[in-house]
PDB file of C-alpha atoms and ligand atoms in Angstrom:
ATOM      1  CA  UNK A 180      15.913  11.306  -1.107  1.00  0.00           C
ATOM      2  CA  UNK A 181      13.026   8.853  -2.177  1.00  0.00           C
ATOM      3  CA  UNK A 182      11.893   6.564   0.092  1.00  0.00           C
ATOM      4  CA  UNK A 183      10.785   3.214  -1.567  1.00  0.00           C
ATOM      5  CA  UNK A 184       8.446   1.203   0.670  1.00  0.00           C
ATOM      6  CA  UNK A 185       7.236  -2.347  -0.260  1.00  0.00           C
ATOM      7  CA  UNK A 186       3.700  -3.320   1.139  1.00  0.00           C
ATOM      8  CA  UNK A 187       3.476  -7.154   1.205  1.00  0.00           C
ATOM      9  CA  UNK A 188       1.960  -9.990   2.835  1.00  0.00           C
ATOM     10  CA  UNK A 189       1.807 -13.576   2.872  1.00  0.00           C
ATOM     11  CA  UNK A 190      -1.536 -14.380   2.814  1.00  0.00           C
ATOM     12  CA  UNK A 191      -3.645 -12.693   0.136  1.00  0.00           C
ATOM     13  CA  UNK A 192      -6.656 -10.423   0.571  1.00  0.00           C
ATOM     14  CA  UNK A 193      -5.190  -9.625   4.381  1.00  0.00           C
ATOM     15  CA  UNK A 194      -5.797  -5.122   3.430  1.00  0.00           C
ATOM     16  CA  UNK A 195      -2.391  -4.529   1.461  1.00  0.00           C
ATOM     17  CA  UNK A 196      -4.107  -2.112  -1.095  1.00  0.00           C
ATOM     18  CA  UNK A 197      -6.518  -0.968   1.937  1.00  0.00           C
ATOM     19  CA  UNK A 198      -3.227   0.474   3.446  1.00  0.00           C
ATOM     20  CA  UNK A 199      -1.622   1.541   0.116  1.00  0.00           C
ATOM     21  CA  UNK A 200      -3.537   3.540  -1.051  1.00  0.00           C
ATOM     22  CA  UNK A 201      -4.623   4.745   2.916  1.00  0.00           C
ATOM     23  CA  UNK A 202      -1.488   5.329   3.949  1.00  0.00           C
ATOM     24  CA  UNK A 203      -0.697   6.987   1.118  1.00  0.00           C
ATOM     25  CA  UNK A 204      -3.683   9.543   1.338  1.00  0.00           C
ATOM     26  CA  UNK A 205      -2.747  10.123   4.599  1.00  0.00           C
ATOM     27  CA  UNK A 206       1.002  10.947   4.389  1.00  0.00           C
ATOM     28  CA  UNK A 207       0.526  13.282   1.848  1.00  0.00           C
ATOM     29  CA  UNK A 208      -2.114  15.129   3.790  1.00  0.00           C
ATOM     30  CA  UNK A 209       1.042  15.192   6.421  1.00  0.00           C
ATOM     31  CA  UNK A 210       2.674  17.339   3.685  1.00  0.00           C
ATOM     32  CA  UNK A 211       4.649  14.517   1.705  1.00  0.00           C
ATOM     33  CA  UNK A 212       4.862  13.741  -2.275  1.00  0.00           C
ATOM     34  CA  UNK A 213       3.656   9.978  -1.977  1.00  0.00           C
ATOM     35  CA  UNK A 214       3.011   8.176  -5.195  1.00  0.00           C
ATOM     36  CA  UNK A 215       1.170   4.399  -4.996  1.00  0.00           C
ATOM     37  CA  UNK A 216       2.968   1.848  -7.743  1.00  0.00           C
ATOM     38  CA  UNK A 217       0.520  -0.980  -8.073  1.00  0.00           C
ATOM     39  CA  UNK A 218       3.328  -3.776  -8.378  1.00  0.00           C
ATOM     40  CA  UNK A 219       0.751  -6.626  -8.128  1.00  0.00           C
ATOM     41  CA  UNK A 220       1.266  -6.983 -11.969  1.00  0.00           C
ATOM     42  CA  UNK A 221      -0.925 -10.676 -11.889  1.00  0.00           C
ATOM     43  CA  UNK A 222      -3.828  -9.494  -9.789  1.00  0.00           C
ATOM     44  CA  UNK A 223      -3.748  -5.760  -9.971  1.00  0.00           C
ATOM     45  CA  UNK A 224      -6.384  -3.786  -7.495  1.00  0.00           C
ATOM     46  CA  UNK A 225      -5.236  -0.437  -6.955  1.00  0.00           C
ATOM     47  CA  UNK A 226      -7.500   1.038  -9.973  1.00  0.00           C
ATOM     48  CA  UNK A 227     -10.381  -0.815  -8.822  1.00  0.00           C
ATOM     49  CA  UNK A 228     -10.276   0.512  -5.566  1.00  0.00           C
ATOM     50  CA  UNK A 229      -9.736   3.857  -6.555  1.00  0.00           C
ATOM     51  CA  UNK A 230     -12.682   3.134  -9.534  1.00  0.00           C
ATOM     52  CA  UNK A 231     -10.390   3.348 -12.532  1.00  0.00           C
ATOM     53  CA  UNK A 232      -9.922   0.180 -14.786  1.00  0.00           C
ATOM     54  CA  UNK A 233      -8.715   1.733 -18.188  1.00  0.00           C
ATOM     55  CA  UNK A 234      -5.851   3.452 -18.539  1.00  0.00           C
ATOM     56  CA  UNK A 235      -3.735   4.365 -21.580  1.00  0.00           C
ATOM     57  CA  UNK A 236      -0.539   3.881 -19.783  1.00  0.00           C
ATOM     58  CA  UNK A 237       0.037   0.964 -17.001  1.00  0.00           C
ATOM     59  CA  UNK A 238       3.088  -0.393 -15.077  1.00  0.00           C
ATOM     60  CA  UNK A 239       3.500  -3.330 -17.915  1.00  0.00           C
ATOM     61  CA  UNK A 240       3.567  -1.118 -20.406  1.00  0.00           C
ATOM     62  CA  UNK A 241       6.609   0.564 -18.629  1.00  0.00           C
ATOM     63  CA  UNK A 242       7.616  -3.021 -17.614  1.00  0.00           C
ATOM     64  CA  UNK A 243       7.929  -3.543 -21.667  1.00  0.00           C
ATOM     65  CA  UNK A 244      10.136  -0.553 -22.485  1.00  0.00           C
ATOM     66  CA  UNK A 245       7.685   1.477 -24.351  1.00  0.00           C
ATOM     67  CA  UNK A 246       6.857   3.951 -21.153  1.00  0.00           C
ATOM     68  CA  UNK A 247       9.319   5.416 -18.034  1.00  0.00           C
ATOM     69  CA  UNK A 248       6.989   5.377 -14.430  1.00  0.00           C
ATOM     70  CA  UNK A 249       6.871   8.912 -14.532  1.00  0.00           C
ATOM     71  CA  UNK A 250       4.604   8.442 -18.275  1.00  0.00           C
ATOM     72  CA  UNK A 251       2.197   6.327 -15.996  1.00  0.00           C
ATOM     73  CA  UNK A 252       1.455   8.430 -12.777  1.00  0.00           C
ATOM     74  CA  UNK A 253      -2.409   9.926 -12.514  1.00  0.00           C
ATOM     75  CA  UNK A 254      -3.863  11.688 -10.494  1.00  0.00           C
ATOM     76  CA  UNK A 255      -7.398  10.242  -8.767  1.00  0.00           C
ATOM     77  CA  UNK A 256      -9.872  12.768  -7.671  1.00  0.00           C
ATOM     78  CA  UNK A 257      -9.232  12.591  -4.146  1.00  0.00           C
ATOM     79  CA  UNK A 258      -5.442  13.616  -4.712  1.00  0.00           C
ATOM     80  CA  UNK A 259      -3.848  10.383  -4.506  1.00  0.00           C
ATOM     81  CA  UNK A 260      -1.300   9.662  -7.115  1.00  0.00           C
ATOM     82  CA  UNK A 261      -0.782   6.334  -8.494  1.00  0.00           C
ATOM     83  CA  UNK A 262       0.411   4.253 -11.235  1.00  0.00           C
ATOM     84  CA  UNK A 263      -1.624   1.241 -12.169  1.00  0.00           C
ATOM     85  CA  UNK A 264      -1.034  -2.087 -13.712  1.00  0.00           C
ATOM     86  CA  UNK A 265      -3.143  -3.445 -16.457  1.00  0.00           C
ATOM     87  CA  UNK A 266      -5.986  -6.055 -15.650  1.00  0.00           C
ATOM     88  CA  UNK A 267      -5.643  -7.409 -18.988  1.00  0.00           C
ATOM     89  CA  UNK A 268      -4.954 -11.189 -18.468  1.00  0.00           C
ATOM     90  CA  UNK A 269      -2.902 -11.242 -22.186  1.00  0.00           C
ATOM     91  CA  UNK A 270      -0.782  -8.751 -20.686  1.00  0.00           C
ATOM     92  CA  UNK A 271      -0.079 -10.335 -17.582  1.00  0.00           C
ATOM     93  CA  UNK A 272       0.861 -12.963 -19.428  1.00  0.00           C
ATOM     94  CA  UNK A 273       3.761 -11.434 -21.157  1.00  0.00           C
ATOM     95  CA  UNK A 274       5.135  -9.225 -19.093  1.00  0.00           C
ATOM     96  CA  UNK A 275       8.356  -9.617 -17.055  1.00  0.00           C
ATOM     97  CA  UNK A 276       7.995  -8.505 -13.700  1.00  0.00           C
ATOM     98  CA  UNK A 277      11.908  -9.216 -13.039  1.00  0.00           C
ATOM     99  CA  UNK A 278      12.828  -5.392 -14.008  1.00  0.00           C
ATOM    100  CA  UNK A 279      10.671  -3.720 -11.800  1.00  0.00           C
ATOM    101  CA  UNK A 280      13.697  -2.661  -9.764  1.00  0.00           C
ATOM    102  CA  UNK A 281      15.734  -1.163 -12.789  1.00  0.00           C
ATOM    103  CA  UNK A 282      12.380   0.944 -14.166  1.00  0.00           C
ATOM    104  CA  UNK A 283      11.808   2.045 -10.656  1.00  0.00           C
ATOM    105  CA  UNK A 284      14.903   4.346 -10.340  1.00  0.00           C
ATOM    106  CA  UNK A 285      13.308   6.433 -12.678  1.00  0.00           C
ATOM    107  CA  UNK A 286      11.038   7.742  -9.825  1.00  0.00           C
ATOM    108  CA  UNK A 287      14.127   8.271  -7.628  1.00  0.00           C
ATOM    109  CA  UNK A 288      14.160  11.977  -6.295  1.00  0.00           C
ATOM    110  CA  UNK A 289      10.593  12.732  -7.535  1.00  0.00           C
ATOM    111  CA  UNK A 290       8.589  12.204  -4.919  1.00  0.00           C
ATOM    112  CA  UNK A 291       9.525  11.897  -1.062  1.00  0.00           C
ATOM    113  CA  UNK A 292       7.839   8.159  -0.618  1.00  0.00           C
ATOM    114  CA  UNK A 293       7.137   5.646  -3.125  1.00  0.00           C
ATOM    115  CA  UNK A 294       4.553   2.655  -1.478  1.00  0.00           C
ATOM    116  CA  UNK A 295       4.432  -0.454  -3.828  1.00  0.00           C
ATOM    117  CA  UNK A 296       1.687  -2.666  -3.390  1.00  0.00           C
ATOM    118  CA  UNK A 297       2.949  -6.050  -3.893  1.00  0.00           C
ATOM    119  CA  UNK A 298       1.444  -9.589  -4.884  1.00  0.00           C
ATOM    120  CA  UNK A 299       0.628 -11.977  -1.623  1.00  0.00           C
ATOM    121  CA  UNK A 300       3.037 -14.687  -0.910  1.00  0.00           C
ATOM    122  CA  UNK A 301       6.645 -15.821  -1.254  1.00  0.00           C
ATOM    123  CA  UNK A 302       6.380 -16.198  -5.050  1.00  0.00           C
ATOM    124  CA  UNK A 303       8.418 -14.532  -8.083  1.00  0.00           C
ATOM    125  CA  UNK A 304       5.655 -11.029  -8.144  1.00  0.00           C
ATOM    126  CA  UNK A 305       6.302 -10.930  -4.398  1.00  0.00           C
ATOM    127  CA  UNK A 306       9.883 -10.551  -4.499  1.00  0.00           C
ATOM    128  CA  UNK A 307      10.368  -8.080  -7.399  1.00  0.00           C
ATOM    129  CA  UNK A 308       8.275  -6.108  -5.253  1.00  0.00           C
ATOM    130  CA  UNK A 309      10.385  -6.726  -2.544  1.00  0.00           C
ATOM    131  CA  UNK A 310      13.595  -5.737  -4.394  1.00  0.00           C
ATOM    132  CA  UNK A 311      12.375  -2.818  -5.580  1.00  0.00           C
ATOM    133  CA  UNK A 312      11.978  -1.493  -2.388  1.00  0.00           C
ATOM    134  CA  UNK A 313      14.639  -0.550   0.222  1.00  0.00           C
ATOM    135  CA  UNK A 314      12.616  -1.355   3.352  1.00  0.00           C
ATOM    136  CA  UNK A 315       8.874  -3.888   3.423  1.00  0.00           C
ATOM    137  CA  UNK A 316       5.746  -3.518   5.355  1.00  0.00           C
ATOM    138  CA  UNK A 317       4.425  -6.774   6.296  1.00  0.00           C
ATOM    139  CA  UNK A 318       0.422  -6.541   6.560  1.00  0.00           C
ATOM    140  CA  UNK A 319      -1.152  -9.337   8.332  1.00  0.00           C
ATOM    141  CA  UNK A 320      -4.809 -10.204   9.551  1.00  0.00           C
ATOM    142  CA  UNK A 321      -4.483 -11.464  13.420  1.00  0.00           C
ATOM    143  CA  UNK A 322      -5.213 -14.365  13.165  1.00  0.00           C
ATOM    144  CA  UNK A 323      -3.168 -17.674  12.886  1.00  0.00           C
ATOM    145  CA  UNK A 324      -2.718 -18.762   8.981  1.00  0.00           C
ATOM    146  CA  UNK A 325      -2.328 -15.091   7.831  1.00  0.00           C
ATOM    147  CA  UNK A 326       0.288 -14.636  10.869  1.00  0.00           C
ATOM    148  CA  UNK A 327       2.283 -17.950  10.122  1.00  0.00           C
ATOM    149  CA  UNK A 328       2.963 -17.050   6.226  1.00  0.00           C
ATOM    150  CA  UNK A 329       3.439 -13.297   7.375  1.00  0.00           C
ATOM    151  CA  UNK A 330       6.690 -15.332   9.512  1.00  0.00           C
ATOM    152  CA  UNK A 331       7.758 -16.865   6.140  1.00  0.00           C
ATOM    153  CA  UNK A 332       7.495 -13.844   4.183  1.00  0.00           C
ATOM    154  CA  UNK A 333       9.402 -11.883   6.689  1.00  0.00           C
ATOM    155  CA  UNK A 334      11.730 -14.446   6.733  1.00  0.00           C
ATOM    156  CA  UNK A 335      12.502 -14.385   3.000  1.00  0.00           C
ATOM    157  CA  UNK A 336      12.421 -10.469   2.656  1.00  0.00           C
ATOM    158  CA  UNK A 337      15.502 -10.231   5.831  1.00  0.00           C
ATOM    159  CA  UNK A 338      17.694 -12.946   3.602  1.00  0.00           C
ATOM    160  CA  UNK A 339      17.269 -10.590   0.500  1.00  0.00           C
ATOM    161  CA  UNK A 340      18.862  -7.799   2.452  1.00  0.00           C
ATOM    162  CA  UNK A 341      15.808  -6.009   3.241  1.00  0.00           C
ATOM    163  CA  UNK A 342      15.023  -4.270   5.699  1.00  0.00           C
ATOM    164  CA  UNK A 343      11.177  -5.244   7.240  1.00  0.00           C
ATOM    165  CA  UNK A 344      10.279  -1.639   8.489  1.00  0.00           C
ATOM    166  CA  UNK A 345       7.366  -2.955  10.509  1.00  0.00           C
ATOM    167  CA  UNK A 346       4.254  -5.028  10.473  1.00  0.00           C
ATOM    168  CA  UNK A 347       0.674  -3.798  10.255  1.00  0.00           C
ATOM    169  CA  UNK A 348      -2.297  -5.697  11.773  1.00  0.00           C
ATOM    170  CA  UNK A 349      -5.374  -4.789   9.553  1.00  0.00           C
ATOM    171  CA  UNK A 350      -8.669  -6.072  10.503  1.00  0.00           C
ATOM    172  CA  UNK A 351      -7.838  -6.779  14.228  1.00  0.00           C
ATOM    173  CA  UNK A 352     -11.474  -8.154  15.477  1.00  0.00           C
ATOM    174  CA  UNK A 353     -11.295  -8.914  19.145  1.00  0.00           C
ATOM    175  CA  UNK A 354      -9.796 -11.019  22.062  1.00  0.00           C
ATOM    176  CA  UNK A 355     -10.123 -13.968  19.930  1.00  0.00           C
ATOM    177  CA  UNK A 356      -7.467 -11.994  17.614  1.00  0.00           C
ATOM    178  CA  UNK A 357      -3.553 -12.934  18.039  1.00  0.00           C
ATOM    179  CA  UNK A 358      -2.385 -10.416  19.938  1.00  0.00           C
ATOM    180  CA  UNK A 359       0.199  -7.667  18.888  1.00  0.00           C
ATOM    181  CA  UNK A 360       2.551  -8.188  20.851  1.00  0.00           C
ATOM    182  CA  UNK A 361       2.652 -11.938  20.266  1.00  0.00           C
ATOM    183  CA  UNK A 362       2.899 -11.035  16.584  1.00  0.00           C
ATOM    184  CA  UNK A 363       5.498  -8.780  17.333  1.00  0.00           C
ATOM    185  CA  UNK A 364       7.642 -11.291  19.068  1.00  0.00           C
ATOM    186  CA  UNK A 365       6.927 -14.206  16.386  1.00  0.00           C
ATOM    187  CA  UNK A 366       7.991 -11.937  13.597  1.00  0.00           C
ATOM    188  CA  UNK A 367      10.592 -10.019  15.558  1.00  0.00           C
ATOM    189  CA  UNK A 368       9.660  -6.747  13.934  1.00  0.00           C
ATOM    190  CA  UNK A 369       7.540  -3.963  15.361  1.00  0.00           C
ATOM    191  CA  UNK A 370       3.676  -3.379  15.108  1.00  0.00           C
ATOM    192  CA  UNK A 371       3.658   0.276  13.714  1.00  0.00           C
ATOM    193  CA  UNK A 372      -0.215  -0.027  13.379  1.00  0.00           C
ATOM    194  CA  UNK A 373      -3.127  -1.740  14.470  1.00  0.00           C
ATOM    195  CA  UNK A 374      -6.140  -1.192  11.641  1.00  0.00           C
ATOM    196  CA  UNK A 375      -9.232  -2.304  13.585  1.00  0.00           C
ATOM    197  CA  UNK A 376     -11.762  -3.892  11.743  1.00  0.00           C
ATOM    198  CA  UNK A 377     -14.006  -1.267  10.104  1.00  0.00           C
ATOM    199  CA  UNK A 378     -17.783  -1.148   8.106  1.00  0.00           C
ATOM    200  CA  UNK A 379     -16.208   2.313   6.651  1.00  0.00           C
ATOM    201  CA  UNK A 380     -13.481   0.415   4.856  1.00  0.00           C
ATOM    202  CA  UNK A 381     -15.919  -1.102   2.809  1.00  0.00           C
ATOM    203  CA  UNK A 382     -18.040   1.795   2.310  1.00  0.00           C
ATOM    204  CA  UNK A 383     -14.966   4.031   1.119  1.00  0.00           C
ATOM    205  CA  UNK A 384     -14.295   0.973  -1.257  1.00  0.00           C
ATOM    206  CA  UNK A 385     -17.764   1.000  -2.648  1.00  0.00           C
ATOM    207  CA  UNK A 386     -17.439   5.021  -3.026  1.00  0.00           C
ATOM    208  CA  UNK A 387     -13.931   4.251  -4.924  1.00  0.00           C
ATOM    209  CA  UNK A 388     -12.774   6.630  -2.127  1.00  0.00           C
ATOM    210  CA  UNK A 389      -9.372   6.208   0.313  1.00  0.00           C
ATOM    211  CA  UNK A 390     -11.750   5.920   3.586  1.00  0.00           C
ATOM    212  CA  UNK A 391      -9.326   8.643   5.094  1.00  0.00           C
ATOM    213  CA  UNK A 392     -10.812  10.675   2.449  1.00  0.00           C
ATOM    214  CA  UNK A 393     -14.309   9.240   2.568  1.00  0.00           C
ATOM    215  CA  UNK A 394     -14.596   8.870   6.601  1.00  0.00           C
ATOM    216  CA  UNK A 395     -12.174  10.747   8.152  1.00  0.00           C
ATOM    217  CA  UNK A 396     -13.007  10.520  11.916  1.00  0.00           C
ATOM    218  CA  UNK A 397     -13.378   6.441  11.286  1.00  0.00           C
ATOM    219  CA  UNK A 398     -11.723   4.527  13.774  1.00  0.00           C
ATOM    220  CA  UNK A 399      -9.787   2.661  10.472  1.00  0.00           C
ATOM    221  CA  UNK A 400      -8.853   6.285   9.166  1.00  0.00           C
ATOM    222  CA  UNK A 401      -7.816   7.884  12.334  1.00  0.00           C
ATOM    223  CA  UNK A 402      -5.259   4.933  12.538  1.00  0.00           C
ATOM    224  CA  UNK A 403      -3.836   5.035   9.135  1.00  0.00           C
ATOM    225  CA  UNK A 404      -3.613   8.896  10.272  1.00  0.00           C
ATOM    226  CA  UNK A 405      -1.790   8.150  13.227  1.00  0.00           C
ATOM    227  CA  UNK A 406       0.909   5.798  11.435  1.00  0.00           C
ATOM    228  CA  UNK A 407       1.748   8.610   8.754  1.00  0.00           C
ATOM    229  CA  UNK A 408       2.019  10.654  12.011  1.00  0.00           C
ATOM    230  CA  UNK A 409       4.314   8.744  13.486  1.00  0.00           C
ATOM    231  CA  UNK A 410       6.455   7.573  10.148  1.00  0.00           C
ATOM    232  CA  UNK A 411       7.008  10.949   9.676  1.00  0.00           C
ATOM    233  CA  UNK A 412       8.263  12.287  13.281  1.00  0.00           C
ATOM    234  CA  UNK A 413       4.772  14.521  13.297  1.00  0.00           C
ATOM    235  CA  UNK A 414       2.616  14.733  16.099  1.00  0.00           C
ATOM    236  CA  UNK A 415      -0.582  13.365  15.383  1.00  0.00           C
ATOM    237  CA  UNK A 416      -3.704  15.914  14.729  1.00  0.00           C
ATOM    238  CA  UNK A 417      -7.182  15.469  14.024  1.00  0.00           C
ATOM    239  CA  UNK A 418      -7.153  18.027  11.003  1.00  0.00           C
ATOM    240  CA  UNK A 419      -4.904  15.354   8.941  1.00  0.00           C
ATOM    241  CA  UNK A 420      -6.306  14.336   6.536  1.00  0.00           C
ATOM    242  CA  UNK A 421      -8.886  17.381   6.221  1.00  0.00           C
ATOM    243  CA  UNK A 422      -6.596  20.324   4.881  1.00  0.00           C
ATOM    244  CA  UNK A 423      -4.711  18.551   2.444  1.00  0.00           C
ATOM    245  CA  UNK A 424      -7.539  16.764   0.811  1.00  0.00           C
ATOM    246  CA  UNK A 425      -9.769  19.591   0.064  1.00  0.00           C
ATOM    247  CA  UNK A 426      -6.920  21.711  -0.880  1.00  0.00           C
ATOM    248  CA  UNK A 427      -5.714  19.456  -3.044  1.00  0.00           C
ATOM    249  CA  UNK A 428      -9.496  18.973  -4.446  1.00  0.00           C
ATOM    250  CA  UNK A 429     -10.084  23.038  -4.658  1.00  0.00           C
ATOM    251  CA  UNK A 430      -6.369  23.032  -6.095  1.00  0.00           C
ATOM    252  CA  UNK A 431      -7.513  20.489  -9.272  1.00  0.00           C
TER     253      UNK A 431
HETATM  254  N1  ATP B 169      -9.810  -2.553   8.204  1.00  0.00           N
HETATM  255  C1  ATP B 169     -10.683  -3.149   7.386  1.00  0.00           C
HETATM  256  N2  ATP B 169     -11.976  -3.307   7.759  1.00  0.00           N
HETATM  257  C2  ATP B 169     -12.871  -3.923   6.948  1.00  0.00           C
HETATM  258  N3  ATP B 169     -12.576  -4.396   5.729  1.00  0.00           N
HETATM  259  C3  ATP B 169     -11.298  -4.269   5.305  1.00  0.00           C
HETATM  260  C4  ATP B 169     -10.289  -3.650   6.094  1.00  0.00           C
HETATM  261  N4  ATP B 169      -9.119  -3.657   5.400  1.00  0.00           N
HETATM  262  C5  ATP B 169      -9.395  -4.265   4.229  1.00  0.00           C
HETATM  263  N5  ATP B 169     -10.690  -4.630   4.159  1.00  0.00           N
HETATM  264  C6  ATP B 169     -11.382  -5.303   3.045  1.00  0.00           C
HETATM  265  O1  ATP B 169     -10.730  -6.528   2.810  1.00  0.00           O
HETATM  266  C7  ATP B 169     -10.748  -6.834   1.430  1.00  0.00           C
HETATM  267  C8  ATP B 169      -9.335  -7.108   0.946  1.00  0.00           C
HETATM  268  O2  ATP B 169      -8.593  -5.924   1.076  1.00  0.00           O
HETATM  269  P1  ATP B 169      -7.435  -5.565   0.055  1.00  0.00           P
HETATM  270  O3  ATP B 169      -7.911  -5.633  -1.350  1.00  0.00           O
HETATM  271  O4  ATP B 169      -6.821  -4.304   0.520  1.00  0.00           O
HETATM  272  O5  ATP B 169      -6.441  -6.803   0.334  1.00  0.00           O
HETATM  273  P2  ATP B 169      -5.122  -7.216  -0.450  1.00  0.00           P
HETATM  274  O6  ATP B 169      -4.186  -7.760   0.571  1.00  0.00           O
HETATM  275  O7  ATP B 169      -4.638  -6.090  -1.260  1.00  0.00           O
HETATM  276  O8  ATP B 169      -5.661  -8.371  -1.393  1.00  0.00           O
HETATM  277  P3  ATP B 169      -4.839  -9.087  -2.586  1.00  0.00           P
HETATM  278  O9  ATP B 169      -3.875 -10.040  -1.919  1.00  0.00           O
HETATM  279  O10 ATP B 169      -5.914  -9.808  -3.342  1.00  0.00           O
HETATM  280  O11 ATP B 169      -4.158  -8.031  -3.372  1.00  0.00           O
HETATM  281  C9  ATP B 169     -11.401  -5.647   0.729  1.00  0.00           C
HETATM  282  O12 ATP B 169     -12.756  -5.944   0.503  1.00  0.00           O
HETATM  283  C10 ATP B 169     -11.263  -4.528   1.747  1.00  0.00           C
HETATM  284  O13 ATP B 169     -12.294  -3.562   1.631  1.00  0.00           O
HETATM  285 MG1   MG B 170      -4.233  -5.978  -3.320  1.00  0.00          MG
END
């Protein structure tokens, strides 16, 4: 069974591709088939994280009819696999993001997780994302703006019958930060991660690298490390994240 996971927020810029395409790395060093859909059809980032901005195939074409997902999945040189949207502005402009959910079963039983990275806020992008998806991760910086429209956007992805799997607080600074737990409580969902605030994150996104990948033993990597851990009943172990990589890089 494919799991499809939606990773939202309601503030922009809060680390929702940061954990993507992080999480991602770092679940499939646990062992699992995890592809990255960049859903953010307006604003699209995955590819420039990862360094790639042309591609002959992207999400809109699939969102057009003239591609399935499965025509649009590569393969970046750290392993990850991912299927990007185009950062064309014309094709932004014509593309309807409202059947996102129907192309998406075309992935279903390919891959053991599918992570879509979603558009910030409450607005029409957002909630295809959401759809598409049978459970959301909320991502949130701790601090008091980002937290209040994370409340709204849990909020809005509960009344469309989703189910919010858990919140992530990326960025966490110091005591100044909102706490955890009163995050927790305000959103009524549970912290499954707490992604400190990390010079290596912005490194690994200069090196076009996943920073698990780039800087494993950062404090940012061990965390995402310790969430695909847990997600996936394992028992967290320093060698994630080695193994699998440079297998996977030996294997290409
Ligand atoms: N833990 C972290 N430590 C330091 N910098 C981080 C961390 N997480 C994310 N960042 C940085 O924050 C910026 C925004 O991150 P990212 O692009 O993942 O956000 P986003 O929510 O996807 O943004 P958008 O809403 O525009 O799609 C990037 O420069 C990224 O490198
Ligand atoms: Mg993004």
């Amino acid at each position: 069974m494919t799991r499809f996971i939606s990773i939202v927020s309601g503030k922009g810029g809060v680390g929702k591709t940061t954990t993507a395409i992080n999480l991602a790395a770092a679940l499939s060093s646990c062992g699992k088939e995890v592809l990255v859909v960049d859903g953010n059809t307006g604003t699209p980032d995955v590819g420039l994280h990862l360094g790639v901005t042309k591609f002959s195939t992207t999400l809109h074409d699939v969102l057009k009819g003239s591609k399935t997902l499965r025509d649009a999945v590569y393969i970046h040189s750290s392993g990850l696999k991912f299927v990007p949207a185009s950062i064309s502005l014309d094709e932004t402009k014509t593309v309807d993001i409202d059947n996102l959910h129907q192309v998406m079963l075309d992935l279903y039983g390919t891959t053991d997780i599918v992570l879509i990275d979603g558009a910030a806020g409450i607005g029409k992008e957002a909630l295809s994302v959401i759809k598409s998806s049978d459970e959301a991760i909320i991502v949130t910086n701790p601090d008091i703006p980002s937290v209040t429209d994370s409340l709204k956007m849990t909020r809005i992805t509960r009344e469309n019958g989703i189910k919010v799997y858990g919140v992530i607080v990326t960025r966490a600074f110091d005591k100044n930060d909102v706490s955890p737990e009163n995050i927790s409580v305000l959103l009524d969902a549970p912290i499954l991660a707490v992604i400190p605030e990390d010079f290596a994150v912005r490194k690994a996104l200069s090196m076009k690298q996943p920073v698990v990948f780039s800087h494993p033993e950062a404090e940012s990597s061990v965390a995402y490390k310790k969430l695909a851990a847990e997600m996936l009943g394992q028992t967290y172990s320093q060698k994630i994240g080695k193994k699998g990589f440079f297998a996977r890089l030996f294997g290409m």
